[in-house]
């Protein structure tokens, strides 16, 4: 079967990443997923959908692992597809703590490695591989409103997402011939939200708001958000707004 789209999705084992991976299971698609575990159900769904899927297990919080992964992925990307897509979705909200208590260097470093460093490494490898192909190439970085609005207790999360946003703007300014967006996906009913709701109020004073959003059913589902994001990626004007929010679109 002719491959028309090559798509790479990180953090694909659960939540939004899992929903995005399932939404990309289409005939003619070569899907590469990155997560810390193998998903047999996804493999079966891919076979039923006539989609090729390669699942790679890696911990992107480890810079050396992320570097090896980047080399592994690009070494196996097929040439000749019409579109190449990289979705940098993997991320963590932790460590959650007030600034005067942020003393765990390993946890802070792991968060930056996952939320920022792995994105940069994968993007570099992706660009080096796809730019010579002359195809439609799109990069979507899953960001957060936290990168654009300071939130008490989220010093690390806000800093990493702000870094991701600005890195995306730099990449756009360099004009590599790819379309790139850093997208806030809204408040989604995922494991990350469970982590947020379980936070100590002294570490995260805004915990009551997120508990209320959940109790009132105001969180969007991963499947609904993924469907909206995949429609957004397909838009002709994708990349015209480098920093965007999926809530701006139906």
Coordinates of C-alpha atoms in Angstrom, one line a residue:
X1 CA 0.0 0.0 0.0
X2 CA 1.3 3.5 -0.9
X3 CA 2.2 5.6 2.1
X4 CA 0.7 9.0 1.9
X5 CA 1.2 10.3 5.5
X6 CA 4.0 9.6 7.9
X7 CA 3.0 10.6 11.5
X8 CA 5.1 10.6 14.7
X9 CA 3.3 11.0 18.0
X10 CA 5.1 11.1 21.4
X11 CA 3.4 10.2 24.7
X12 CA 1.0 7.9 22.9
X13 CA 0.3 5.4 25.6
X14 CA -2.5 7.3 27.3
X15 CA -4.6 10.5 27.4
X16 CA -4.4 12.9 24.5
X17 CA -1.5 11.2 22.8
X18 CA -3.3 7.8 22.8
X19 CA -6.4 9.5 21.3
X20 CA -4.3 11.2 18.6
X21 CA -2.6 7.9 17.7
X22 CA -6.0 6.2 17.3
X23 CA -7.3 9.1 15.2
X24 CA -4.4 8.7 12.8
X25 CA -5.1 5.1 12.1
X26 CA -6.0 5.5 8.4
X27 CA -5.1 3.5 5.3
X28 CA -2.0 4.9 3.8
X29 CA -0.6 6.2 7.1
X30 CA 2.7 5.1 8.6
X31 CA 2.3 5.8 12.3
X32 CA 5.3 5.9 14.7
X33 CA 4.3 6.1 18.4
X34 CA 6.6 6.8 21.3
X35 CA 5.8 5.8 24.9
X36 CA 7.2 3.9 27.8
X37 CA 5.0 0.9 27.1
X38 CA 3.7 -1.3 24.2
X39 CA 0.0 -1.0 23.3
X40 CA -1.2 -4.3 21.9
X41 CA -4.7 -2.9 21.4
X42 CA -3.3 -0.1 19.2
X43 CA -1.4 -2.6 17.1
X44 CA -4.6 -4.6 16.5
X45 CA -6.6 -1.5 15.7
X46 CA -3.9 -0.4 13.2
X47 CA -4.0 -3.8 11.5
X48 CA -7.8 -3.6 11.2
X49 CA -7.6 -0.1 9.8
X50 CA -4.9 -1.0 7.2
X51 CA -2.4 1.3 8.9
X52 CA 1.3 0.5 9.4
X53 CA 2.3 1.3 13.0
X54 CA 5.7 1.2 14.7
X55 CA 5.7 1.4 18.5
X56 CA 8.9 2.6 20.1
X57 CA 9.4 2.4 23.8
X58 CA 11.5 5.1 25.3
X59 CA 11.6 7.4 28.4
X60 CA 11.9 10.9 26.9
X61 CA 12.7 12.3 30.4
X62 CA 16.1 10.8 29.8
X63 CA 18.1 13.0 27.4
X64 CA 20.3 10.2 26.3
X65 CA 17.3 8.0 25.5
X66 CA 15.7 10.9 23.7
X67 CA 18.8 11.4 21.6
X68 CA 18.9 7.7 20.7
X69 CA 15.2 7.7 19.8
X70 CA 15.6 10.7 17.5
X71 CA 18.3 8.9 15.6
X72 CA 16.2 5.7 15.5
X73 CA 13.1 7.3 14.2
X74 CA 14.7 9.3 11.4
X75 CA 16.7 6.3 10.2
X76 CA 13.5 4.5 9.4
X77 CA 11.3 7.2 8.0
X78 CA 10.1 6.1 4.5
X79 CA 10.7 8.6 1.7
X80 CA 8.0 9.4 -0.9
X81 CA 5.1 10.3 1.4
X82 CA 3.0 13.3 0.6
X83 CA 3.0 14.6 4.2
X84 CA 5.2 14.2 7.2
X85 CA 3.8 15.1 10.7
X86 CA 5.5 15.3 14.0
X87 CA 3.3 15.7 17.1
X88 CA 5.3 16.5 20.2
X89 CA 2.7 15.6 22.8
X90 CA 4.7 13.9 25.7
X91 CA 4.9 16.1 28.8
X92 CA 4.6 16.3 32.6
X93 CA 3.0 18.8 35.0
X94 CA 5.3 17.9 37.9
X95 CA 7.0 18.7 40.1
X96 CA 4.2 20.8 41.5
X97 CA 5.4 23.0 44.3
X98 CA 5.7 26.6 45.5
X99 CA 8.9 28.3 44.2
X100 CA 10.6 28.4 47.6
X101 CA 10.2 24.6 47.8
X102 CA 11.5 23.7 44.3
X103 CA 14.7 21.9 45.5
X104 CA 14.6 18.5 43.7
X105 CA 17.1 19.1 40.9
X106 CA 16.5 15.6 39.4
X107 CA 12.8 16.2 39.1
X108 CA 13.2 19.6 37.6
X109 CA 15.8 18.4 35.2
X110 CA 13.6 15.4 34.1
X111 CA 10.6 17.8 33.5
X112 CA 12.7 20.1 31.3
X113 CA 14.2 17.1 29.5
X114 CA 10.7 15.7 28.7
X115 CA 8.9 18.9 28.0
X116 CA 11.6 20.8 26.2
X117 CA 14.8 18.9 25.4
X118 CA 13.2 15.9 23.8
X119 CA 11.1 18.2 21.6
X120 CA 14.2 19.9 20.4
X121 CA 16.1 16.7 19.7
X122 CA 13.2 15.1 17.8
X123 CA 12.5 18.3 15.9
X124 CA 16.1 18.6 14.8
X125 CA 16.2 15.0 13.6
X126 CA 12.8 15.4 11.9
X127 CA 13.9 18.6 10.0
X128 CA 17.2 17.0 8.8
X129 CA 15.3 14.1 7.4
X130 CA 12.2 15.6 5.9
X131 CA 13.5 19.0 4.5
X132 CA 15.2 17.4 1.5
X133 CA 12.1 15.5 0.6
X134 CA 10.1 18.5 -0.5
X135 CA 6.9 17.2 1.0
X136 CA 4.2 18.9 3.2
X137 CA 5.8 18.9 6.6
X138 CA 4.0 19.9 9.8
X139 CA 5.1 20.1 13.4
X140 CA 2.6 20.4 16.3
X141 CA 3.9 21.1 19.8
X142 CA 1.3 20.5 22.5
X143 CA 1.7 23.4 24.8
X144 CA -0.5 24.8 27.5
X145 CA -2.1 28.0 28.7
X146 CA 0.3 27.7 31.6
X147 CA 3.1 28.8 29.3
X148 CA 1.3 32.0 28.6
X149 CA -0.2 32.7 32.1
X150 CA 1.7 32.4 35.4
X151 CA 0.1 29.9 37.8
X152 CA 1.2 29.6 41.4
X153 CA 2.7 26.1 42.1
X154 CA 3.5 25.5 38.5
X155 CA 6.9 27.1 38.3
X156 CA 8.4 24.2 36.4
X157 CA 5.4 23.5 34.2
X158 CA 4.9 27.2 33.3
X159 CA 8.6 27.6 32.5
X160 CA 8.8 24.5 30.3
X161 CA 5.7 25.4 28.3
X162 CA 6.8 29.0 27.9
X163 CA 10.2 27.7 26.6
X164 CA 8.3 25.4 24.2
X165 CA 6.2 28.3 22.9
X166 CA 9.3 30.5 22.4
X167 CA 11.3 27.7 20.8
X168 CA 8.4 27.2 18.3
X169 CA 8.5 30.9 17.5
X170 CA 12.3 30.7 16.9
X171 CA 11.8 27.7 14.6
X172 CA 9.1 29.6 12.6
X173 CA 11.4 32.6 12.4
X174 CA 14.2 30.5 10.9
X175 CA 12.0 29.6 7.9
X176 CA 12.9 25.9 7.5
X177 CA 10.1 25.3 5.0
X178 CA 7.9 23.5 7.5
X179 CA 4.7 24.6 9.2
X180 CA 4.8 24.7 13.0
X181 CA 2.4 25.5 15.7
X182 CA 2.6 25.4 19.5
X183 CA -1.0 24.6 20.5
X184 CA -2.8 24.9 23.9
X185 CA -5.3 22.0 23.9
X186 CA -7.6 23.1 26.7
X187 CA -8.4 21.3 29.9
X188 CA -8.7 17.6 29.1
X189 CA -9.9 14.7 31.3
X190 CA -6.6 12.8 31.5
X191 CA -4.2 11.4 34.1
X192 CA -2.5 14.8 34.2
X193 CA -5.7 16.3 35.5
X194 CA -5.9 13.6 38.2
X195 CA -2.4 14.5 39.3
X196 CA -3.4 18.2 39.4
X197 CA -6.5 17.4 41.5
X198 CA -4.5 15.3 44.0
X199 CA -2.1 18.2 44.6
X200 CA -1.7 19.6 48.1
X201 CA -3.4 23.1 48.3
X202 CA -0.2 24.4 49.9
X203 CA 1.8 23.4 46.8
X204 CA -1.0 24.3 44.3
X205 CA -3.4 26.9 45.6
X206 CA -5.7 26.6 42.5
X207 CA -6.5 23.0 43.1
X208 CA -10.1 23.7 44.0
X209 CA -10.8 25.2 40.5
X210 CA -9.6 22.1 38.7
X211 CA -11.6 19.9 41.1
X212 CA -14.7 22.0 40.3
X213 CA -14.1 21.7 36.5
X214 CA -14.0 17.9 36.9
X215 CA -17.0 17.7 39.2
X216 CA -19.1 19.9 36.9
X217 CA -18.2 17.9 33.8
X218 CA -16.4 20.7 32.2
X219 CA -13.3 18.8 31.1
X220 CA -13.2 17.8 27.4
X221 CA -12.5 14.1 26.6
X222 CA -9.2 13.1 25.0
X223 CA -11.1 11.7 21.9
X224 CA -13.0 14.9 21.4
X225 CA -9.9 17.0 21.7
X226 CA -7.9 14.8 19.5
X227 CA -10.5 14.9 16.7
X228 CA -10.5 18.7 16.9
X229 CA -6.7 18.8 16.8
X230 CA -6.4 16.4 13.8
X231 CA -9.0 18.6 11.9
X232 CA -6.9 21.6 12.9
X233 CA -3.7 20.0 11.5
X234 CA -5.4 19.4 8.2
X235 CA -6.4 23.1 7.8
X236 CA -4.9 24.9 4.8
X237 CA -3.9 27.8 7.2
X238 CA -2.1 25.5 9.7
X239 CA 0.9 27.4 10.9
X240 CA -0.4 30.9 10.2
X241 CA -0.8 31.4 14.0
X242 CA 2.4 30.1 15.6
X243 CA 1.0 30.2 19.1
X244 CA -2.6 29.0 19.1
X245 CA -5.4 27.5 21.2
X246 CA -7.7 24.7 20.0
X247 CA -10.5 26.4 21.9
X248 CA -10.5 29.0 19.1
X249 CA -11.9 26.4 16.7
X250 CA -15.1 24.4 16.6

